[in-house]
Amino acid sequence: MRARAFPSDLRGVTLIELMITIAIGIMLAMMALPVFSTWIAGQQVRTAAESVHEGLRVAQTEAVRRNAPVAFELDTAKGWKVVLVSDDSVIRETMLIEGSPNVKLTVAPAGTTTVIFDGLGRVLDDAQAPLAARVTIDVETKTSFSDARPQRVLIDTAAATGVGIRSCDPKLPSGDPRACPA
C-alpha cells in the first residue's frame, strides 16, 4: 500500500516555523521588559505616595471626628498607622510591602515620622504645640529604573485654609499645577 499524501492546506506547522515563532516572541518580550519594569516601579512609587497621603487624611479626619488628638506614625521601612493618642489604640494600619515593596521613603525635617492632628485638624508637634515647619515625605524607587518618577507628599501648615496635605511631583517645573511648591 502506498502512503497517502496530504494536501498542502492540511499540513501542520513544521518544527522550524515553531522555533522561529518562539524566537520572535522571546525577542519582543526582551524588548518590552525594561519598559514594563519601569512602569511597575513607577506604579509602586505612586501607590506608596497615595497610601501615605490617604493615611494622613484618615488621621486628620479621625481627629476632627473624635475631637481628640490622633497621630499618624510612619515607619519608612514598613508602612504607617493611625493611632488615637489618648490610649494608643490603632485606628488603621497599612504595610507598604502590600503594594510597594521597592520604594524608599525620606522624611524632612529628619525624624518627623509622627504627625499629630488635634481636634480641629491642625498639625501638632510631639510637644502638642502647632507645627511651624512644612513636612515632606519623598517617595522614590529602590530599583535601578531611573525613569520611575518620584513623588512627594506635603503637609503644609502655611496653607490658607489651615493644613494642606497634597501630593506633587518634585521633578516638574514650577509652572505646572502638579509640581511641588518652592
XYZ file of N, CA, C and O in Angstrom:
728
model
N 0.810 -1.181 0.000
C 0.000 0.000 0.000
C 0.856 1.248 0.000
O 1.846 1.305 0.695
N 0.403 2.176 -0.709
C 1.126 3.422 -0.835
C 0.622 4.420 0.213
O -0.566 4.506 0.496
N 1.575 5.167 0.803
C 1.192 6.171 1.801
C 0.408 7.281 1.136
O 0.708 7.695 0.032
N -0.559 7.701 1.818
C -1.438 8.730 1.282
C -0.828 10.117 1.494
O -0.432 10.467 2.594
N -0.734 10.900 0.504
C -0.170 12.251 0.606
C -1.252 13.220 1.056
O -2.382 13.156 0.602
N -0.856 14.114 1.976
C -1.810 15.105 2.463
C -1.780 16.327 1.567
O -0.714 16.765 1.137
N -2.930 16.897 1.310
C -2.943 18.149 0.557
C -2.215 19.229 1.355
O -2.159 19.191 2.575
N -1.660 20.217 0.693
C -0.841 21.234 1.359
C -1.632 22.073 2.369
O -1.071 22.596 3.313
N -2.928 22.198 2.198
C -3.701 23.010 3.140
C -4.010 22.273 4.441
O -4.486 22.854 5.392
N -3.710 20.992 4.516
C -3.958 20.231 5.741
C -2.673 19.946 6.512
O -2.704 19.262 7.518
N -1.555 20.454 6.028
C -0.285 20.218 6.700
C -0.231 20.970 8.017
O -0.794 22.040 8.164
N 0.505 20.467 8.966
C 0.675 21.136 10.246
C 1.821 22.126 10.201
O 2.375 22.421 9.144
N 2.198 22.614 11.359
C 3.296 23.565 11.492
C 4.585 22.777 11.603
O 4.686 21.824 12.377
N 5.593 23.194 10.860
C 6.873 22.497 10.935
C 7.632 22.947 12.169
O 7.331 23.995 12.771
N 8.623 22.183 12.551
C 9.434 22.499 13.714
C 10.189 23.817 13.502
O 10.318 24.618 14.427
N 10.663 24.073 12.315
C 11.371 25.328 12.011
C 10.438 26.520 12.198
O 10.818 27.538 12.801
N 9.220 26.441 11.687
C 8.262 27.533 11.835
C 7.950 27.791 13.310
O 7.861 28.941 13.749
N 7.810 26.740 14.078
C 7.538 26.868 15.506
C 8.711 27.529 16.225
O 8.518 28.419 17.064
N 9.934 27.130 15.910
C 11.115 27.708 16.550
C 11.270 29.182 16.187
O 11.626 30.005 17.049
N 10.991 29.556 14.947
C 11.088 30.963 14.537
C 10.042 31.784 15.276
O 10.324 32.889 15.767
N 8.830 31.268 15.409
C 7.762 31.976 16.128
C 8.129 32.183 17.591
O 7.943 33.278 18.145
N 8.680 31.172 18.224
C 9.088 31.281 19.630
C 10.224 32.284 19.771
O 10.235 33.112 20.693
N 11.192 32.266 18.850
C 12.317 33.195 18.908
C 11.848 34.643 18.754
O 12.316 35.536 19.476
N 10.915 34.884 17.856
C 10.374 36.239 17.680
C 9.632 36.676 18.936
O 9.768 37.811 19.392
N 8.862 35.774 19.514
C 8.141 36.098 20.753
C 9.090 36.433 21.892
O 8.860 37.386 22.652
N 10.197 35.694 22.017
C 11.176 35.966 23.074
C 11.848 37.309 22.839
O 12.048 38.093 23.783
N 12.182 37.627 21.592
C 12.808 38.921 21.300
C 11.869 40.083 21.629
O 12.290 41.093 22.191
N 10.605 39.953 21.303
C 9.639 41.003 21.625
C 9.493 41.171 23.133
O 9.401 42.291 23.639
N 9.479 40.059 23.853
C 9.368 40.126 25.313
C 10.607 40.781 25.920
O 10.491 41.581 26.860
N 11.781 40.491 25.387
C 13.010 41.088 25.906
C 13.058 42.594 25.637
O 13.596 43.353 26.438
N 12.504 43.028 24.518
C 12.464 44.456 24.223
C 11.458 45.177 25.133
O 11.668 46.326 25.504
N 10.388 44.520 25.505
C 9.352 45.148 26.324
C 9.683 45.103 27.818
O 9.123 45.885 28.581
N 10.576 44.245 28.244
C 10.861 44.068 29.666
C 11.336 45.349 30.359
O 10.817 45.686 31.426
N 12.290 46.121 29.816
C 12.693 47.357 30.522
C 11.558 48.371 30.656
O 11.417 49.005 31.702
N 10.754 48.513 29.632
C 9.636 49.458 29.700
C 8.629 48.994 30.744
O 8.135 49.781 31.556
N 8.336 47.716 30.754
C 7.391 47.160 31.719
C 7.928 47.285 33.143
O 7.186 47.636 34.064
N 9.224 47.030 33.328
C 9.823 47.137 34.669
C 9.804 48.575 35.180
O 9.545 48.819 36.353
N 10.070 49.533 34.304
C 9.992 50.946 34.694
C 8.563 51.321 35.058
O 8.332 52.052 36.026
N 7.612 50.824 34.294
C 6.201 51.099 34.585
C 5.816 50.532 35.954
O 5.141 51.197 36.740
N 6.255 49.311 36.251
C 5.964 48.687 37.558
C 6.582 49.516 38.685
O 5.934 49.768 39.705
N 7.833 49.963 38.519
C 8.491 50.772 39.551
C 7.737 52.086 39.768
O 7.543 52.523 40.904
N 7.292 52.712 38.687
C 6.512 53.947 38.807
C 5.181 53.723 39.498
O 4.737 54.551 40.300
N 4.533 52.614 39.202
C 3.260 52.288 39.850
C 3.456 52.082 41.353
O 2.623 52.499 42.151
N 4.553 51.441 41.740
C 4.813 51.225 43.159
C 5.067 52.549 43.881
O 4.613 52.736 45.012
N 5.773 53.475 43.238
C 6.007 54.794 43.831
C 4.678 55.521 44.018
O 4.397 56.076 45.086
N 3.833 55.519 42.982
C 2.536 56.196 43.091
C 1.646 55.534 44.144
O 0.952 56.227 44.891
N 1.664 54.220 44.224
C 0.862 53.509 45.213
C 1.301 53.871 46.628
O 0.467 54.121 47.502
N 2.604 53.916 46.863
C 3.107 54.268 48.197
C 2.767 55.710 48.550
O 2.362 56.002 49.678
N 2.921 56.629 47.585
C 2.595 58.040 47.850
C 1.105 58.204 48.141
O 0.724 58.939 49.064
N 0.259 57.524 47.381
C -1.186 57.594 47.634
C -1.541 56.990 48.982
O -2.429 57.483 49.674
N -0.842 55.936 49.376
C -1.099 55.302 50.668
C -0.748 56.244 51.817
O -1.518 56.393 52.774
N 0.411 56.899 51.732
C 0.818 57.848 52.772
C -0.154 59.032 52.817
O -0.579 59.463 53.890
N -0.528 59.529 51.653
C -1.488 60.642 51.573
C -2.817 60.245 52.215
O -3.406 61.004 52.985
N -3.274 59.045 51.909
C -4.534 58.552 52.485
C -4.419 58.421 54.007
O -5.342 58.768 54.735
N -3.277 57.914 54.485
C -3.080 57.775 55.930
C -3.125 59.107 56.656
O -3.714 59.225 57.732
N -2.530 60.125 56.058
C -2.575 61.460 56.658
C -4.001 61.994 56.689
O -4.446 62.580 57.687
N -4.737 61.784 55.613
C -6.145 62.227 55.566
C -7.001 61.479 56.584
O -7.874 62.072 57.225
N -6.749 60.186 56.736
C -7.500 59.407 57.725
C -7.222 59.935 59.128
O -8.142 60.114 59.935
N -5.949 60.206 59.429
C -5.597 60.719 60.754
C -6.256 62.072 61.012
O -6.816 62.298 62.093
N -6.217 62.953 60.027
C -6.832 64.277 60.194
C -8.346 64.158 60.354
O -8.945 64.787 61.232
N -8.972 63.333 59.547
C -10.429 63.158 59.622
C -10.853 62.543 60.947
O -11.839 62.975 61.555
N -10.116 61.535 61.401
C -10.447 60.897 62.684
C -10.256 61.867 63.848
O -11.028 61.836 64.806
N -9.244 62.722 63.761
C -9.034 63.708 64.830
C -10.207 64.672 64.918
O -10.687 64.986 66.008
N -10.685 65.129 63.764
C -11.830 66.046 63.758
C -13.093 65.313 64.205
O -13.881 65.832 64.999
N -13.287 64.106 63.708
C -14.490 63.337 64.039
C -14.566 63.022 65.533
O -15.616 63.126 66.158
N -13.431 62.664 66.139
C -13.401 62.299 67.559
C -13.160 63.507 68.467
O -13.256 63.384 69.681
N -12.767 64.643 67.853
C -12.402 65.842 68.608
C -11.340 65.505 69.650
O -11.426 65.888 70.815
N -10.343 64.757 69.191
C -9.253 64.319 70.064
C -7.988 64.172 69.220
O -8.073 63.936 68.014
N -6.825 64.296 69.843
C -5.580 64.142 69.090
C -5.422 62.731 68.516
O -5.637 61.732 69.197
N -5.055 62.688 67.235
C -4.806 61.425 66.545
C -3.453 61.557 65.852
O -3.148 62.578 65.249
N -2.631 60.496 65.965
C -1.283 60.526 65.407
C -1.184 59.665 64.154
O -1.769 58.585 64.074
N -0.446 60.184 63.191
C -0.051 59.425 62.009
C 1.403 59.049 62.239
O 2.269 59.911 62.348
N 1.684 57.750 62.345
C 3.042 57.274 62.605
C 3.553 56.556 61.363
O 2.973 55.552 60.937
N 4.644 57.054 60.805
C 5.235 56.494 59.592
C 6.490 55.719 59.939
O 7.400 56.246 60.571
N 6.515 54.470 59.544
C 7.731 53.657 59.622
C 8.229 53.550 58.193
O 7.601 52.885 57.364
N 9.336 54.222 57.876
C 9.784 54.316 56.491
C 10.162 52.966 55.889
O 10.252 52.844 54.675
N 10.353 51.956 56.704
C 10.697 50.629 56.185
C 9.475 49.726 56.056
O 9.463 48.818 55.226
N 8.452 49.958 56.870
C 7.316 49.028 56.899
C 6.014 49.616 56.375
O 5.342 49.015 55.567
N 5.609 50.771 56.868
C 4.317 51.334 56.490
C 3.916 52.429 57.456
O 4.752 53.113 58.007
N 2.609 52.564 57.667
C 2.118 53.607 58.555
C 0.947 53.096 59.366
O 0.343 52.086 59.021
N 0.654 53.823 60.447
C -0.551 53.537 61.226
C -1.093 54.825 61.806
O -0.362 55.780 62.036
N -2.385 54.832 62.010
C -3.095 55.956 62.613
C -3.496 55.514 64.008
O -4.146 54.480 64.172
N -3.087 56.306 65.013
C -3.242 55.903 66.408
C -3.948 57.010 67.187
O -3.642 58.189 67.017
N -4.889 56.614 68.026
C -5.538 57.550 68.941
C -4.540 57.841 70.060
O -4.052 56.930 70.730
N -4.198 59.111 70.263
C -3.133 59.484 71.194
C -3.486 59.139 72.640
O -2.630 58.712 73.409
N -4.735 59.270 73.012
C -5.123 59.078 74.415
C -4.866 57.665 74.931
O -4.458 57.489 76.066
N -5.077 56.646 74.108
C -4.888 55.275 74.604
C -4.037 54.397 73.679
O -3.964 53.194 73.876
N -3.399 54.988 72.697
C -2.532 54.271 71.746
C -3.245 53.153 70.983
O -2.617 52.202 70.539
N -4.558 53.265 70.849
C -5.270 52.249 70.070
C -5.110 52.552 68.582
O -5.195 53.698 68.148
N -4.854 51.504 67.803
C -4.631 51.657 66.372
C -5.975 51.758 65.670
O -6.825 50.876 65.797
N -6.162 52.841 64.928
C -7.395 53.048 64.173
C -7.290 52.391 62.805
O -8.209 51.723 62.342
N -6.129 52.565 62.180
C -5.910 51.982 60.851
C -4.424 51.791 60.638
O -3.614 52.576 61.107
N -4.071 50.739 59.891
C -2.668 50.425 59.665
C -2.495 49.844 58.264
O -3.339 49.083 57.795
N -1.410 50.215 57.605
C -1.120 49.710 56.270
C 0.364 49.415 56.152
O 1.188 50.199 56.615
N 0.678 48.306 55.525
C 2.063 47.939 55.262
C 2.399 48.259 53.813
O 1.639 47.927 52.911
N 3.540 48.895 53.582
C 3.961 49.246 52.224
C 4.327 48.018 51.402
O 4.257 48.044 50.184
N 4.697 46.948 52.052
C 5.073 45.728 51.337
C 3.892 45.175 50.544
O 4.074 44.463 49.569
N 2.665 45.542 50.920
C 1.476 45.024 50.239
C 1.397 45.484 48.793
O 0.986 44.744 47.931
N 1.774 46.718 48.490
C 1.657 47.203 47.122
C 2.898 47.889 46.605
O 3.010 48.166 45.422
N 3.848 48.139 47.495
C 5.038 48.898 47.103
C 6.275 48.382 47.823
O 6.845 49.062 48.669
N 6.728 47.189 47.480
C 7.876 46.644 48.207
C 9.211 47.286 47.844
O 10.153 47.186 48.605
N 9.307 47.978 46.727
C 10.583 48.530 46.267
C 10.611 50.050 46.296
O 11.097 50.682 45.366
N 10.102 50.648 47.366
C 10.137 52.102 47.486
C 10.952 52.509 48.704
O 11.117 51.757 49.650
N 11.441 53.740 48.631
C 12.213 54.321 49.721
C 11.506 55.608 50.123
O 11.201 56.447 49.275
N 11.239 55.765 51.406
C 10.601 56.972 51.929
C 11.633 57.794 52.694
O 12.375 57.255 53.509
N 11.661 59.099 52.421
C 12.563 60.014 53.114
C 11.724 61.165 53.667
O 10.975 61.794 52.923
N 11.865 61.412 54.952
C 11.068 62.447 55.618
C 11.951 63.645 55.950
O 13.076 63.487 56.423
N 11.434 64.839 55.686
C 12.133 66.071 56.055
C 11.135 66.982 56.766
O 10.011 67.113 56.310
N 11.482 67.631 57.854
C 12.735 67.541 58.566
C 12.966 66.129 59.098
O 12.015 65.411 59.422
N 14.229 65.749 59.162
C 14.604 64.390 59.570
C 14.016 64.053 60.939
O 13.993 64.885 61.842
N 13.518 62.851 61.053
C 12.956 62.389 62.322
C 11.497 62.735 62.542
O 10.919 62.397 63.562
N 10.871 63.410 61.592
C 9.460 63.780 61.731
C 8.594 62.645 61.192
O 7.894 62.808 60.216
N 8.660 61.515 61.842
C 7.883 60.371 61.374
C 6.529 60.277 62.046
O 5.715 59.440 61.666
N 6.290 61.112 63.046
C 4.985 61.142 63.703
C 4.382 62.538 63.539
O 5.021 63.539 63.858
N 3.158 62.567 63.025
C 2.428 63.823 62.863
C 1.141 63.682 63.664
O 0.401 62.712 63.488
N 0.894 64.637 64.536
C -0.293 64.592 65.390
C -1.268 65.666 64.927
O -0.889 66.826 64.714
N -2.524 65.280 64.765
C -3.594 66.217 64.418
C -4.451 66.425 65.653
O -4.798 65.477 66.352
N -4.812 67.683 65.922
C -5.696 67.961 67.057
C -7.152 67.858 66.608
O -7.443 67.543 65.464
N -8.059 68.134 67.522
C -9.484 68.014 67.245
C -9.997 68.949 66.171
O -11.089 68.755 65.644
N -9.229 69.976 65.817
C -9.607 70.891 64.746
C -8.919 70.553 63.427
O -9.063 71.275 62.448
N -8.139 69.476 63.416
C -7.454 69.064 62.199
C -6.131 69.751 61.968
O -5.531 69.612 60.909
N -5.647 70.509 62.965
C -4.367 71.190 62.834
C -3.231 70.232 63.165
O -3.397 69.300 63.949
N -2.057 70.508 62.598
C -0.888 69.664 62.834
C -0.161 70.149 64.075
O 0.104 71.346 64.227
N 0.178 69.208 64.948
C 0.922 69.500 66.176
C 2.256 68.765 66.141
O 2.395 67.737 65.484
N 3.225 69.280 66.896
C 4.479 68.538 67.027
C 4.374 67.606 68.234
O 3.314 67.473 68.859
N 5.468 66.954 68.578
C 5.439 65.993 69.689
C 5.104 66.629 71.028
O 4.611 65.973 71.933
N 5.356 67.925 71.165
C 5.053 68.633 72.423
C 3.638 69.204 72.410
O 3.311 70.042 73.245
N 2.801 68.795 71.453
C 1.413 69.226 71.334
C 1.293 70.721 71.028
O 0.265 71.338 71.316
N 2.339 71.318 70.451
C 2.297 72.717 70.011
C 2.102 72.728 68.496
O 2.485 71.781 67.819
N 1.504 73.801 67.935
C 1.321 73.838 66.477
C 2.653 73.697 65.731
O 3.649 74.311 66.100
N 2.665 72.871 64.737
C 3.868 72.621 63.943
C 4.121 73.809 63.026
O 3.231 74.257 62.315
N 5.344 74.317 63.057
C 5.672 75.505 62.277
C 6.285 75.162 60.923
O 6.191 75.932 59.988
N 6.920 74.023 60.800
C 7.643 73.687 59.574
C 6.790 72.839 58.635
O 5.878 72.137 59.056
N 7.097 72.933 57.366
C 6.471 72.068 56.358
C 7.123 70.688 56.444
O 8.333 70.571 56.531
N 6.308 69.658 56.417
C 6.815 68.283 56.436
C 6.691 67.718 55.030
O 5.633 67.822 54.401
N 7.788 67.138 54.533
C 7.756 66.500 53.217
C 8.140 65.041 53.358
O 9.047 64.694 54.127
N 7.446 64.211 52.615
C 7.757 62.783 52.566
C 8.020 62.459 51.102
O 7.107 62.499 50.280
N 9.280 62.195 50.782
C 9.668 61.866 49.409
C 9.582 60.358 49.213
O 10.086 59.585 50.035
N 8.957 59.974 48.119
C 8.785 58.558 47.781
C 9.522 58.303 46.477
O 9.221 58.920 45.458
N 10.513 57.409 46.518
C 11.324 57.068 45.349
C 11.431 55.561 45.234
O 11.197 54.842 46.200
N 11.841 55.100 44.068
C 12.033 53.672 43.871
C 13.422 53.261 44.337
O 14.373 54.046 44.235
N 13.538 52.057 44.863
C 14.833 51.498 45.249
C 15.464 50.723 44.099
O 16.580 50.267 44.222
N 14.747 50.566 43.008
C 15.269 49.799 41.882
C 16.202 50.659 41.042
O 16.340 51.855 41.268
N 16.806 50.051 40.042
C 17.746 50.769 39.175
C 17.050 51.493 38.026
O 17.712 52.062 37.173
N 15.732 51.477 37.993
C 14.992 52.105 36.908
C 14.830 53.592 37.211
O 13.925 54.002 37.916
N 15.730 54.400 36.654
C 15.766 55.830 36.976
C 14.632 56.608 36.315
O 14.404 57.763 36.647
N 13.920 55.995 35.368
C 12.820 56.700 34.712
C 11.553 56.737 35.565
O 10.614 57.435 35.221
N 11.510 55.975 36.651
C 10.341 55.989 37.534
C 10.325 57.328 38.265
O 11.268 57.685 38.958
N 9.248 58.083 38.088
C 9.164 59.434 38.644
C 8.924 59.389 40.148
O 8.030 58.691 40.609
N 9.691 60.177 40.912
C 9.448 60.241 42.358
C 8.183 61.039 42.647
O 7.698 61.794 41.805
N 7.667 60.878 43.831
C 6.501 61.625 44.294
C 6.840 62.235 45.649
O 7.716 61.744 46.362
N 6.129 63.285 46.001
C 6.327 63.934 47.295
C 4.964 64.182 47.919
O 4.044 64.627 47.246
N 4.849 63.882 49.194
C 3.641 64.187 49.954
C 4.001 65.340 50.891
O 4.967 65.256 51.648
N 3.227 66.419 50.808
C 3.475 67.620 51.606
C 2.421 67.784 52.687
O 1.239 67.601 52.438
N 2.876 68.161 53.865
C 1.983 68.593 54.933
C 2.373 70.039 55.183
O 3.401 70.331 55.792
N 1.571 70.950 54.655
C 1.898 72.367 54.687
C 1.007 73.075 55.690
O -0.201 73.163 55.514
N 1.607 73.593 56.748
C 0.833 74.273 57.781
C 0.613 75.738 57.443
O -0.127 76.423 58.128
N 1.234 76.213 56.366
C 1.062 77.614 55.971
C -0.017 77.767 54.911
O -0.152 78.813 54.310
N -0.795 76.730 54.697
C -1.854 76.811 53.689
C -2.919 77.802 54.142
O -3.181 77.964 55.331
N -3.539 78.445 53.195
C -4.545 79.476 53.509
C -5.748 78.885 54.231
O -6.408 79.576 55.003
N -6.032 77.632 54.011
C -7.216 77.016 54.621
C -6.884 76.231 55.879
O -7.704 75.475 56.371
N -5.696 76.358 56.408
C -5.320 75.602 57.592
C -4.188 74.657 57.254
O -3.078 75.084 57.016
N -4.472 73.381 57.211
C -3.458 72.379 56.915
C -3.695 71.854 55.508
O -4.774 71.376 55.185
N -2.676 71.947 54.690
C -2.769 71.423 53.331
C -1.987 70.137 53.208
O -0.797 70.098 53.508
N -2.654 69.080 52.807
C -1.989 67.799 52.552
C -2.169 67.522 51.071
O -3.298 67.450 50.586
N -1.057 67.397 50.359
C -1.161 67.153 48.929
C 0.023 66.350 48.432
O 1.068 66.309 49.068
N -0.154 65.735 47.278
C 0.918 65.014 46.598
C 1.356 65.841 45.408
O 0.543 66.518 44.782
N 2.638 65.768 45.093
C 3.157 66.512 43.954
C 4.356 65.782 43.363
O 4.863 64.825 43.939
N 4.792 66.263 42.207
C 5.923 65.676 41.500
C 7.096 66.642 41.602
O 7.057 67.727 41.019
N 8.160 66.295 42.322
C 9.270 67.231 42.524
C 10.102 67.503 41.271
O 10.881 68.450 41.251
N 9.940 66.718 40.209
C 10.735 66.916 39.001
C 10.068 67.821 37.967
O 10.665 68.130 36.951
N 8.840 68.232 38.210
C 8.153 69.091 37.246
C 8.527 70.553 37.466
O 8.818 70.965 38.592
N 8.503 71.373 36.405
C 8.811 72.798 36.564
C 7.743 73.517 37.393
O 6.590 73.076 37.447
N 8.104 74.620 37.968
C 7.226 75.311 38.926
C 5.915 75.820 38.320
O 4.967 76.031 39.043
N 5.815 76.010 37.027
C 4.571 76.480 36.423
C 3.506 75.402 36.289
O 2.324 75.710 36.115
N 3.873 74.162 36.411
C 2.944 73.044 36.271
C 2.132 72.890 37.560
O 2.697 72.913 38.658
N 0.807 72.741 37.483
C -0.002 72.599 38.706
C 0.300 71.318 39.493
O -0.025 71.237 40.664
N 0.918 70.337 38.857
C 1.278 69.101 39.553
C 2.630 69.198 40.237
O 3.040 68.286 40.945
N 3.343 70.310 40.054
C 4.679 70.493 40.613
C 4.597 70.826 42.101
O 3.582 71.324 42.583
N 5.682 70.556 42.788
C 5.757 70.881 44.206
C 6.043 72.364 44.387
O 6.793 72.960 43.616
N 5.469 72.975 45.434
C 5.762 74.384 45.676
C 7.204 74.561 46.128
O 7.791 73.666 46.715
N 7.712 75.728 45.851
C 9.123 76.020 46.207
C 9.275 76.256 47.683
O 8.413 76.545 48.405
